[in-house]
Coordinates of C-alpha atoms in Angstrom, one line a residue:
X166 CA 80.5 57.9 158.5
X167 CA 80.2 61.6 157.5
X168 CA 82.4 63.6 154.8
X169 CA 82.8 67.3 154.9
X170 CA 83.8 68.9 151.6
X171 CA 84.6 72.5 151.4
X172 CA 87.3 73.0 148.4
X173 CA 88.2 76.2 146.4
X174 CA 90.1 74.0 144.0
X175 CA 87.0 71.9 142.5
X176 CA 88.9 70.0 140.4
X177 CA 87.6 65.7 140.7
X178 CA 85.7 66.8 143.7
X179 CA 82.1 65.6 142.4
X180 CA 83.6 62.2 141.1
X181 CA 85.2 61.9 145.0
X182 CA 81.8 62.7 146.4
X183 CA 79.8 60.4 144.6
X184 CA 82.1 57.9 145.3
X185 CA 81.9 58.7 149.1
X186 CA 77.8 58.7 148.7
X187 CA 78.2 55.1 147.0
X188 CA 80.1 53.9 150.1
X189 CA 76.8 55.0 152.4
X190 CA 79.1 58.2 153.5
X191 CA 77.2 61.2 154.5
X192 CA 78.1 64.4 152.3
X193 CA 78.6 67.9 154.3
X194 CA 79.8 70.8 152.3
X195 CA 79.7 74.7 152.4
X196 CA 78.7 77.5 150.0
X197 CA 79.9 76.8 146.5
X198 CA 80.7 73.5 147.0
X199 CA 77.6 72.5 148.0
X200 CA 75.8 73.6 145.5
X201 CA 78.1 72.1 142.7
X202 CA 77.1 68.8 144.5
X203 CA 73.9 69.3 145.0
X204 CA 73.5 70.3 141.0
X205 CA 75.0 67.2 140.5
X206 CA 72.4 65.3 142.2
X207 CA 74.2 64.2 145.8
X208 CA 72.7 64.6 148.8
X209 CA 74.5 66.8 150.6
X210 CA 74.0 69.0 153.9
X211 CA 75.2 72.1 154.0
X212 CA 77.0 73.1 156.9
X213 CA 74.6 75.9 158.2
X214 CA 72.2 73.5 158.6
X215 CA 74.5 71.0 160.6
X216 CA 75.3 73.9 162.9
X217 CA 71.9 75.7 163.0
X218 CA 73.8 79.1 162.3
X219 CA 74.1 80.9 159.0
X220 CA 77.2 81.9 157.4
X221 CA 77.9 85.4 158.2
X222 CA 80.0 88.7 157.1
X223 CA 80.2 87.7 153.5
X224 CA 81.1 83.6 154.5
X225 CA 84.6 84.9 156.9
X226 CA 82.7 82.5 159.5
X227 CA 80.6 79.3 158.3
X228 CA 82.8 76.5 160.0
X229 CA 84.1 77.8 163.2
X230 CA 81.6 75.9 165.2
X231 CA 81.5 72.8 167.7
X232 CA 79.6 70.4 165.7
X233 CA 82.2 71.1 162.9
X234 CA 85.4 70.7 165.4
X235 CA 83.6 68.3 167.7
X236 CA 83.2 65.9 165.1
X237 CA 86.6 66.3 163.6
X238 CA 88.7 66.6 167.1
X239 CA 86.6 63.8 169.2
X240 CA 88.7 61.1 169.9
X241 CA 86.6 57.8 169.1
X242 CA 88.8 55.7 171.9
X243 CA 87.7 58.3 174.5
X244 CA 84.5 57.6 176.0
X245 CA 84.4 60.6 177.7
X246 CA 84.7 62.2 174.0
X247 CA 81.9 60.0 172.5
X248 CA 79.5 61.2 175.2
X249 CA 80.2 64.9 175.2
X250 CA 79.3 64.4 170.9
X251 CA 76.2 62.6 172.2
X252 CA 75.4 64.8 175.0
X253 CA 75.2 68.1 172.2
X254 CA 74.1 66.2 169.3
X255 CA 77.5 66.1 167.2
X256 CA 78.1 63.4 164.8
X257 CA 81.8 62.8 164.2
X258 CA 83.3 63.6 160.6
X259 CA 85.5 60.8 159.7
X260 CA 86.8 62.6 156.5
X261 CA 87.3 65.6 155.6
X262 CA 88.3 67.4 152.0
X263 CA 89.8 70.8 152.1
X264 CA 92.0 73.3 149.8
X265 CA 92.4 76.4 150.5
X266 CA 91.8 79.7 149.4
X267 CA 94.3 80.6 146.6
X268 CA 96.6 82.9 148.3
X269 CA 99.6 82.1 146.6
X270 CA 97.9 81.8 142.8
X271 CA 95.9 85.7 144.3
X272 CA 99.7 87.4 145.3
X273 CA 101.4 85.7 142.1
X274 CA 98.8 88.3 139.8
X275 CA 100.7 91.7 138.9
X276 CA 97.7 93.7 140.1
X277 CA 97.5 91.9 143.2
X278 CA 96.6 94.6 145.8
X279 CA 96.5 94.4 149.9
X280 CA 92.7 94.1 150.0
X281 CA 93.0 91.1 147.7
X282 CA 95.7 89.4 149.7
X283 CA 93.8 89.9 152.9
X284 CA 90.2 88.6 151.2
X285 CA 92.0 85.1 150.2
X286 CA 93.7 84.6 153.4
X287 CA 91.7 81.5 154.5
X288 CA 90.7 81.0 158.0
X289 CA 88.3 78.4 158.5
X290 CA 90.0 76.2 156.4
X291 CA 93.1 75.9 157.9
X292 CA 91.6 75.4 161.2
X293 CA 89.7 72.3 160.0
X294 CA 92.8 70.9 158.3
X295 CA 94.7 71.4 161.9
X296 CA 91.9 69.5 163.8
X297 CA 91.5 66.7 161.7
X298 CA 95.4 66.3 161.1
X299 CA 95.5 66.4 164.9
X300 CA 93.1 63.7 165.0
X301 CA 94.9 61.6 162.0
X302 CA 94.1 58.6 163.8
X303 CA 90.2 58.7 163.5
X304 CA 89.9 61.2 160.7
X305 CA 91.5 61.1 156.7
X306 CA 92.4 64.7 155.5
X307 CA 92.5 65.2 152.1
X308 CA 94.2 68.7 151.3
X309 CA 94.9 68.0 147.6
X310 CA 93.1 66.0 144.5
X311 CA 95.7 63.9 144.2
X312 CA 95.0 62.1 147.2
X313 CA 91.8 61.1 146.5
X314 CA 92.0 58.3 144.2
X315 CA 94.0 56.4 147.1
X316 CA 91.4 57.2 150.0
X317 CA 88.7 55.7 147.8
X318 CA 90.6 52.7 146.9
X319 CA 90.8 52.1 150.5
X320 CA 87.6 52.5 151.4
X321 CA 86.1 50.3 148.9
X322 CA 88.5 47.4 149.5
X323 CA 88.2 48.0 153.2
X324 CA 85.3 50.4 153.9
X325 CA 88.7 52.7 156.1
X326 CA 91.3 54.1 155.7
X327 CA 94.6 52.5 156.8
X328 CA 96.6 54.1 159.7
X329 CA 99.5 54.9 157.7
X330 CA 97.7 56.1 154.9
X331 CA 96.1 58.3 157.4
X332 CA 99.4 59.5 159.3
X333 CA 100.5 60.4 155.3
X334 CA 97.3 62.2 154.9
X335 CA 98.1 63.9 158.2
X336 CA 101.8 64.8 157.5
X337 CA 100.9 65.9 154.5
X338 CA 98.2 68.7 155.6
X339 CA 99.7 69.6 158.3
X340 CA 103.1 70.7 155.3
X341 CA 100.1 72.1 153.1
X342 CA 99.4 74.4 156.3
X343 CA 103.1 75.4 157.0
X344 CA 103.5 76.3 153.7
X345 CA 100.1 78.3 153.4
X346 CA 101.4 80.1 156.4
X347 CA 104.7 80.9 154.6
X348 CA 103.4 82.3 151.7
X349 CA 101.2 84.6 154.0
X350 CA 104.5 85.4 155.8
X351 CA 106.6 85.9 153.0
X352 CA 103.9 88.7 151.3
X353 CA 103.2 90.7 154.3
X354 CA 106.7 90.7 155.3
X355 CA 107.7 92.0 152.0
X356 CA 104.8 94.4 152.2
X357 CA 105.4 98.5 152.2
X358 CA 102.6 100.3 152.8
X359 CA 103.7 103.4 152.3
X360 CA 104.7 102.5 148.5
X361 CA 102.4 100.0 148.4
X362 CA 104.6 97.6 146.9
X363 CA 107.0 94.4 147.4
X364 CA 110.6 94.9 148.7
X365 CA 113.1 92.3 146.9
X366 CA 114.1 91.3 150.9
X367 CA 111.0 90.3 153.4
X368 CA 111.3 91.1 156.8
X369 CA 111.5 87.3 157.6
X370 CA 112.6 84.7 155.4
X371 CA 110.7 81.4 155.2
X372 CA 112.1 78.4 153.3
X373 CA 110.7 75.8 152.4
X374 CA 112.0 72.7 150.8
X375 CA 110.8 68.6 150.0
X376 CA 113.0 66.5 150.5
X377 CA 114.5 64.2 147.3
X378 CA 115.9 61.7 148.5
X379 CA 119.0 61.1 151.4
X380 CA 122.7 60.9 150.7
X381 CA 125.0 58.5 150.8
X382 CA 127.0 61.1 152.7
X383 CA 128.0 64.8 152.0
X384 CA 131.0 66.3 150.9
X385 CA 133.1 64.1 153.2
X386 CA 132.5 60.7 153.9
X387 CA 132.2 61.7 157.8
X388 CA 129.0 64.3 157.1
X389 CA 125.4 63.3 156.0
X390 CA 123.6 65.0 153.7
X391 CA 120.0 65.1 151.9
X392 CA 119.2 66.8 148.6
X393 CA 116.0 68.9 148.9
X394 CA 114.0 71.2 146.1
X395 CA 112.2 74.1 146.0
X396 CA 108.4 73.8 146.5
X397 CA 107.9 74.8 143.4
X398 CA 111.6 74.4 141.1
X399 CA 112.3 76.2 137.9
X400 CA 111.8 74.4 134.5
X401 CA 114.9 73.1 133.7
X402 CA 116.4 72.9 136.3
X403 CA 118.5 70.1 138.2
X404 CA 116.3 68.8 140.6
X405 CA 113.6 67.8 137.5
X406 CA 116.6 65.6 136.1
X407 CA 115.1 62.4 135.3
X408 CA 118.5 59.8 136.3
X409 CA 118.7 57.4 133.3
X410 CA 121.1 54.7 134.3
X411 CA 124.0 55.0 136.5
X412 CA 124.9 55.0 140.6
X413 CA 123.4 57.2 143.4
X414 CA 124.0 60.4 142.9
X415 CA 126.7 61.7 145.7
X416 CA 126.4 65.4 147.4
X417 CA 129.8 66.5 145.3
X418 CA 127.8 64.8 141.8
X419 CA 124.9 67.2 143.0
X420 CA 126.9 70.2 143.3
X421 CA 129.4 70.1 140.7
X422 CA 126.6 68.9 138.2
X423 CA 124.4 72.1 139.2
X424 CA 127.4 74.0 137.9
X425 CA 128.0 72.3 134.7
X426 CA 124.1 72.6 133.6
X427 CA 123.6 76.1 135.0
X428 CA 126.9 76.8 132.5
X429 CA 125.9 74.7 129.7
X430 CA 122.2 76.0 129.9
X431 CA 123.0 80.2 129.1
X432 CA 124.2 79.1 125.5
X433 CA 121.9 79.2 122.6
X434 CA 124.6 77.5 120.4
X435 CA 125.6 73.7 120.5
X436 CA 127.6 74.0 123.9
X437 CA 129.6 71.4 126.3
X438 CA 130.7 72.3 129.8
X439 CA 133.2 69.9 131.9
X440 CA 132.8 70.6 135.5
X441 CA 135.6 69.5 138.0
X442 CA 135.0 70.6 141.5
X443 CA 133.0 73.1 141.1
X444 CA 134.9 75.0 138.4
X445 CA 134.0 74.6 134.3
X446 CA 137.6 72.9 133.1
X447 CA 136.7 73.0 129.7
X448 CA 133.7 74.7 127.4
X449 CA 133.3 74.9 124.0
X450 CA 130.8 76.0 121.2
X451 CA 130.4 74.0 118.1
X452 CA 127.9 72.4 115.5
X453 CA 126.7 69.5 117.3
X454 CA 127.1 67.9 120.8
X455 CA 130.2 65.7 119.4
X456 CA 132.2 68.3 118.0
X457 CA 131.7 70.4 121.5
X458 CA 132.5 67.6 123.4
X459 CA 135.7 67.2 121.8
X460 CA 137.1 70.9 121.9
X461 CA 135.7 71.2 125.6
X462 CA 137.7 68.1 126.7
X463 CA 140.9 69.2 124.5
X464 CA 141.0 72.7 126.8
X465 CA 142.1 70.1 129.9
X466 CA 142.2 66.2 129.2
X467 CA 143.8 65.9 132.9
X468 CA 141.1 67.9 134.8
X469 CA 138.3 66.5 133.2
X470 CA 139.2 63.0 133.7
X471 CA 136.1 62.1 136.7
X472 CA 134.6 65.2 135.5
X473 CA 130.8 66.1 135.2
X474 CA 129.9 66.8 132.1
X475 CA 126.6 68.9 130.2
X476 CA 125.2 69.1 126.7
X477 CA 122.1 72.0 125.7
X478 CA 121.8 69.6 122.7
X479 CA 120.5 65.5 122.3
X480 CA 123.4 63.8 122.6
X481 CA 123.9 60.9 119.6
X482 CA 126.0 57.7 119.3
X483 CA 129.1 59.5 117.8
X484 CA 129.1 62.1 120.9
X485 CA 128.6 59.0 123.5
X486 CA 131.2 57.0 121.8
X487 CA 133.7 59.5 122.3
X488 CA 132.2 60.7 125.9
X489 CA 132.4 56.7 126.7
X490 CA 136.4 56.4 126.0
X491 CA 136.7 58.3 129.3
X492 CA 135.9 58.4 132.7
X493 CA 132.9 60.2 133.2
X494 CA 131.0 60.7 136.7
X495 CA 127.7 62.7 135.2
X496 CA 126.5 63.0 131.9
X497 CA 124.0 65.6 131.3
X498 CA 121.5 66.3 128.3
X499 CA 118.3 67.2 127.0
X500 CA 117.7 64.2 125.2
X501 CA 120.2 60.7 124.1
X502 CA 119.4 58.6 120.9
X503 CA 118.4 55.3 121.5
X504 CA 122.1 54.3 120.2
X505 CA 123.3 56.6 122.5
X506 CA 121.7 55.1 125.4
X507 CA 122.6 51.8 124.1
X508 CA 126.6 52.7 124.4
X509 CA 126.4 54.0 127.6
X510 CA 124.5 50.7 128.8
X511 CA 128.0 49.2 128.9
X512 CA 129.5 51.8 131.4
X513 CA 126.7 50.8 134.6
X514 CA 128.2 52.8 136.4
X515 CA 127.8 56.9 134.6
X516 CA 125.0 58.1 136.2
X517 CA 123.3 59.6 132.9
X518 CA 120.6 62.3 133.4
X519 CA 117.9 64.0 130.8
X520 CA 116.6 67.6 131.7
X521 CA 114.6 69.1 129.5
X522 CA 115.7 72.5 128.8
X523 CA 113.4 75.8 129.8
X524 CA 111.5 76.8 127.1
X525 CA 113.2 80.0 125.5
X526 CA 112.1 83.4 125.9
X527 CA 111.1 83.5 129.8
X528 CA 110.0 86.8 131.2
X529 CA 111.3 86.0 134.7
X530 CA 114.4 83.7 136.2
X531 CA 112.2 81.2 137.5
X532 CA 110.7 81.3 134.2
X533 CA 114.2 80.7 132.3
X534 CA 115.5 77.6 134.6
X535 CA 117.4 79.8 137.2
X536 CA 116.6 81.0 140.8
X537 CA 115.7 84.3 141.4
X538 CA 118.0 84.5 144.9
X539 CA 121.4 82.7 146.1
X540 CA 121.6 81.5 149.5
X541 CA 124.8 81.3 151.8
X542 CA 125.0 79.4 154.9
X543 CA 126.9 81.7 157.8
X544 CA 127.2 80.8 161.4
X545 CA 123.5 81.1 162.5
X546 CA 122.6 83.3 159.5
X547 CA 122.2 83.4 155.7
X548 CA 123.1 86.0 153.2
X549 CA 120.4 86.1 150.5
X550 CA 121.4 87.8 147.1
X551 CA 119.5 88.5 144.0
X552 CA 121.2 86.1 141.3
X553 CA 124.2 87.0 139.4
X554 CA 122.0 86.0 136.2
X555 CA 122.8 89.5 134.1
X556 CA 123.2 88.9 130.5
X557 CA 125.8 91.1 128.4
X558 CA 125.4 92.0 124.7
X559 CA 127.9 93.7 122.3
X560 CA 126.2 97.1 123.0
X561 CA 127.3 97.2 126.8
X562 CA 130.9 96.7 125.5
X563 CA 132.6 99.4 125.9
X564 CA 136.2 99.9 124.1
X565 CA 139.0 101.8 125.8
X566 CA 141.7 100.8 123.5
X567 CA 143.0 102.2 120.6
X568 CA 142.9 98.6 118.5
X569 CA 139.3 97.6 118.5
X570 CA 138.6 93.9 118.6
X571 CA 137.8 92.5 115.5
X572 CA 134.0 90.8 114.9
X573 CA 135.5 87.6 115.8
X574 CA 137.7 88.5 119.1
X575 CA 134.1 90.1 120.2
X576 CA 132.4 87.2 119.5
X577 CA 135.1 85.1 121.7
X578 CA 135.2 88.3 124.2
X579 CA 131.5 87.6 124.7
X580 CA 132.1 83.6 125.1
X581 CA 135.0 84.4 127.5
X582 CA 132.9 86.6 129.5
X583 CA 130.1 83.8 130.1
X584 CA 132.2 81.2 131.2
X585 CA 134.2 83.3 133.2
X586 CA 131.1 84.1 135.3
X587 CA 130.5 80.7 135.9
X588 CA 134.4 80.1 137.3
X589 CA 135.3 80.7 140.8
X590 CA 136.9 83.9 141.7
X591 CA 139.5 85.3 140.6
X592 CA 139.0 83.5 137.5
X593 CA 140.7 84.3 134.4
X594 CA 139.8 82.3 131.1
X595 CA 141.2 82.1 127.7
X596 CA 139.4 81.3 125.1
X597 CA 139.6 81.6 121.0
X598 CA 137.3 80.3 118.3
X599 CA 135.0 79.4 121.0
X600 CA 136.6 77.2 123.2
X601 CA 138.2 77.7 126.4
X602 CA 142.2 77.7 125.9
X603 CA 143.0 77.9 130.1
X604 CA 141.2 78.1 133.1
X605 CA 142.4 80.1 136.1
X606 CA 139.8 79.4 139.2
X607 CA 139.6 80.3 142.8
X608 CA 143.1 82.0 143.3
X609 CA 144.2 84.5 146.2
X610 CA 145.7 86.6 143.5
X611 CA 144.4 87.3 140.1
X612 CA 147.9 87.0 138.9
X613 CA 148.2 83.1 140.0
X614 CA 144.8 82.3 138.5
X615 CA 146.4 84.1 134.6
X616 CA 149.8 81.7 135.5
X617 CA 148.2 78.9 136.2
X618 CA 145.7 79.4 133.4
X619 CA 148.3 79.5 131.0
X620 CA 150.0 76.7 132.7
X621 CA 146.9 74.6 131.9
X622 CA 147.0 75.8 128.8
X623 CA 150.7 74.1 128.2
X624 CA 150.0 70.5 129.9
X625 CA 147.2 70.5 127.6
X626 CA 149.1 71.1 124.3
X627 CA 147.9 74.5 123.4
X628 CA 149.0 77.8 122.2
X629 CA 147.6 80.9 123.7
X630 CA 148.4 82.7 120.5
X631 CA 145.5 84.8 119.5
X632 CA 143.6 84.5 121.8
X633 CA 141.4 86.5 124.3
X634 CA 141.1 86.9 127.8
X635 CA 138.3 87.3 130.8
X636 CA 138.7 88.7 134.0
X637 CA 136.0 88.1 136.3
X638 CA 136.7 91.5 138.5
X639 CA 139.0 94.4 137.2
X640 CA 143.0 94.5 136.8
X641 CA 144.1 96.5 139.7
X642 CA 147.8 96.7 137.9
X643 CA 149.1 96.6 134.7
X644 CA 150.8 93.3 136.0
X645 CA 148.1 91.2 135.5
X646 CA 147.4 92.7 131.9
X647 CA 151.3 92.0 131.1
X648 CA 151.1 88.4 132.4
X649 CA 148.1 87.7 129.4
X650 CA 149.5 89.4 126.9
X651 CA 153.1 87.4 127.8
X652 CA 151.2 84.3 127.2
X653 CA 149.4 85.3 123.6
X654 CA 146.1 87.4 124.5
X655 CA 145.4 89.8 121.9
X656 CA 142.0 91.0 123.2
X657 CA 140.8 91.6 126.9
X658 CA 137.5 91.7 128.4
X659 CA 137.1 92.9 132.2
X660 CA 134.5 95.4 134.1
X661 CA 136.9 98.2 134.7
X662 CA 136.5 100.3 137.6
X663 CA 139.9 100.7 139.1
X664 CA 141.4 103.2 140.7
X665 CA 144.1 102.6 138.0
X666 CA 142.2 101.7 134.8
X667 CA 144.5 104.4 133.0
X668 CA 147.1 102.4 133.8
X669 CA 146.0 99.3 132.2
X670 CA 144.6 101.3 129.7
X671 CA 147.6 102.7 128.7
X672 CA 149.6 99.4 128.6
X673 CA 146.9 98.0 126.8
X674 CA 147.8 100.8 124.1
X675 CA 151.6 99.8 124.5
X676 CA 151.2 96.1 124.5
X677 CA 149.0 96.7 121.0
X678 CA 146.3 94.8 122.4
X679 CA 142.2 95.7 122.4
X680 CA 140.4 96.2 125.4
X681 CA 136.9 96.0 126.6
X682 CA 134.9 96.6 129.4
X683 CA 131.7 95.6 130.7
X684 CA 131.0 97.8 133.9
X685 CA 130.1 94.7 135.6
X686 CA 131.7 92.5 137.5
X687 CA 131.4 88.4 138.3
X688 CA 133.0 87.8 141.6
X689 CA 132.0 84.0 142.2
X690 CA 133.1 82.5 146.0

């Protein structure tokens, strides 16, 4: 049996080869690689010598040769194949260990240049990987590190590989080459040479996606479904959720529980979030997860009855004995005390989930937990959008009013604002002392979603008195103003930009309320 080792990654590779040279494997390698072995004392030939021609133009060809693809494309079942190795003096390679040249790590550096790209676009590489994951059955291809404690397992207990370890091996390469591909794809389609720089939007779009695991359906029982993750996913996001206790998650828990997190995690303060399809039904600020948890739930007992709900903060016995006296469908956290843990034991059926938080201060939205685009299904299509992920601070607030908000209303304008770009348009929130007092969601008309918000508000027991208001998108009447103020508002928040801001400006003045606005807006749909 033969080996050929040619890795730019050299990370466990001269611990795999001298375990392969301990089996009685043959060692073949290239350039650097072979000289790390060979400094370590293994036998190994280098490739030029196997083929009887040097490397050339600065190592762009060293492997594209017969007695490299013969031995790693010749079928061992064939006889015909056997024979044409013998007849040219080609020993088969049984296998083979390649990683690429770093083309992804090369275009992820800010000075990354064209030239640069081009020079770490690997060639020879990925044509070995293709012929030997073509020929999974006679050859093992080992494209990452991790791989290779398994392959030598095998080969010591057995002196081969197994078949299905093989057809993994195989699978698994042939992915690494897709996605090597990709990233290729995805740079020079993004590339303008003219500027000599990245546009946000490539000329094609590649995906790319693993699979997690397969649903028990999707958001019907008649549909199926799957739950996938980016190659690589954002720190803190769902898909690294660690599942505690609890059922399968469903396609709806997915969704709804990806709203409640992305929600909870844009607070710095002690913050809860109760998500009920796919709209926040209760959030609230406080000193602790317990105290958040109960004004968060208070905003709409009814609606968050089955609700999802999310904690930026460890959640202790106290919070999950009050979390425990209802029914819950997701419970999201950072981190549980033991005694937490120990309550929810008794309710088997939560599905309880830890996700660490991304660490604070990240440059880029990858970086802080979020994705950098949206993505929208259409019929044979997708719409790809940078992510609404702008963050507001008192100095964008502009005040058009003649009563100025106080230091507390902009505190609660600034809260409003937040939660209201989480809620499906046209969403209108009220909120005072930070917690949400009514939520109006996914209305045809932005007057509805301010009824129904203070409608919520009523079932739940509480007075809009003093409160404030958000608007995800501007009043295009005074209407919608008046229908606030009716129900208690006494500060507004909204983007502005109407052909009639005067108007609402001026009935601002009239009403005696305040009146912000942000010059952006947070349609959600």
């Amino acid at each position: 049996m033969n080996a050929l080792i040619s890795v730019s990654d050299k990370t466990g590779v001269v611990e795999l080869a001298r375990a392969l040279h301990a089996l009685g494997i043959g060692l073949l390698s290239t350039g650097g690689t072979a000289k790390l072995l060979a400094d370590a004392d293994l036998p190994v030939t280098e490739v030029a010598t196997l083929t009887g021609f040097p490397e050339m133009l600065d190592g762009r060809v060293k492997t594209l040769h017969p007695k490299v693809h013969g031995g790693l494309l010749a079928r061992r079942d064939v006889p015909e194949h056997m024979a044409a190795l013998a007849a040219h003096d080609i020993a088969t390679i049984d296998v083979l260990v390649v990683n690429l040249y770093p083309f992804e790590a090369t275009v992820a550096k800010p000075d990354c240049t064209l030239a640069d790209a081009i020079e770490n676009i690997d060639i020879g590489g990925p044509a070995m990987v293709r012929s030997a994951a073509k020929n999974w059955k006679d050859v093992a291809v080992l494209t990452d590190a991790s791989q290779y404690e398994t392959v030598i397992a095998e080969l010591k207990e057995t002196g081969a590989v197994t078949a299905a370890t093989k057809f993994a091996l195989s699978v698994a390469a042939f992915n690494r080459i897709s996605n090597y591909d990709a990233a290729i794809s995805d740079y020079l389609s993004a590339y303008q040479p003219d500027t000599q720089s990245l546009q946000t939007f490539p000329s094609q779009s590649n995906a790319r996606f693993v699979k997690l695991q397969d649903l028990r359906y999707g958001e019907n029982p008649h549909q199926s479904a799957a739950f996938y993750r980016d190659l690589h996913p954002a720190p803190g996001s769902l898909v690294t959720a660690k599942q505690l206790q609890g059922k399968e998650l469903s396609y709806n828990n997915i969704a709804d529980a990806d709203a409640a997190w992305e929600c909870v995690k844009s607070f710095e303060t002690s913050a809860c979030v109760i998500v009920k399809h796919a709209n926040p039904c209760g959030v609230a600020l406080a000193d602790d997860a317990l105290g958040a948890y109960k004004k968060a739930f208070q905003t709409d007992p009814t609606s968050a009855f089955g609700g999802i709900i999310a904690l930026n903060r460890t959640v202790d016995e106290a919070a999950a004995q009050a979390i425990s006296q209802q029914f819950v469908e997701v419970l999201m956290a950072p981190a549980y005390t033991d005694g937490a843990l120990a309550v929810f034991k008794a309710k088997a059926n939560v599905r309880v989930l830890q996700i660490d938080l991304p660490a604070p201060g990240g440059s880029t939205a990858w970086a802080r937990g979020r994705n950098a685009q949206d993505v929208k299904r259409v019929g044979s299509g997708l719409l790809i959008q940078t992510a609404d992920d702008h963050e507001l601070t008192l100095a964008d607030l502009k005040v058009v009013t003649q009563i100025e908000p106080t230091a507390q209303q902009m505190n609660d304008l600034l809260f409003a604002w937040k939660v209201a770009t989480y809620v499906k348009s046209n969403a209108i929130v009220f909120c005072k002392d930070g917690m949400t007092m009514g939520v109006g969601a996914g209305q045809m008309s932005r007057l509805d979603s301010a009824r129904i918000a203070s409608i919520k508000a009523g079932h739940a027991g509480l007075t809009l008195s003093g409160t404030v208001v958000a608007s995800d998108a501007f009043f295009p009447f005074r209407d919608g103003l008046d229908v606030v103020v009716d129900a208690g508002a006494t500060a507004v928040i909204q983007p502005g930009g109407s052909m009639r801001d005067q108007e609402v400006i001026d009935a601002a003045n009239e009403r005696g309320v305040a009146m912000v606005f942000t010059g952006v807006r947070h349609f959600r749909h």
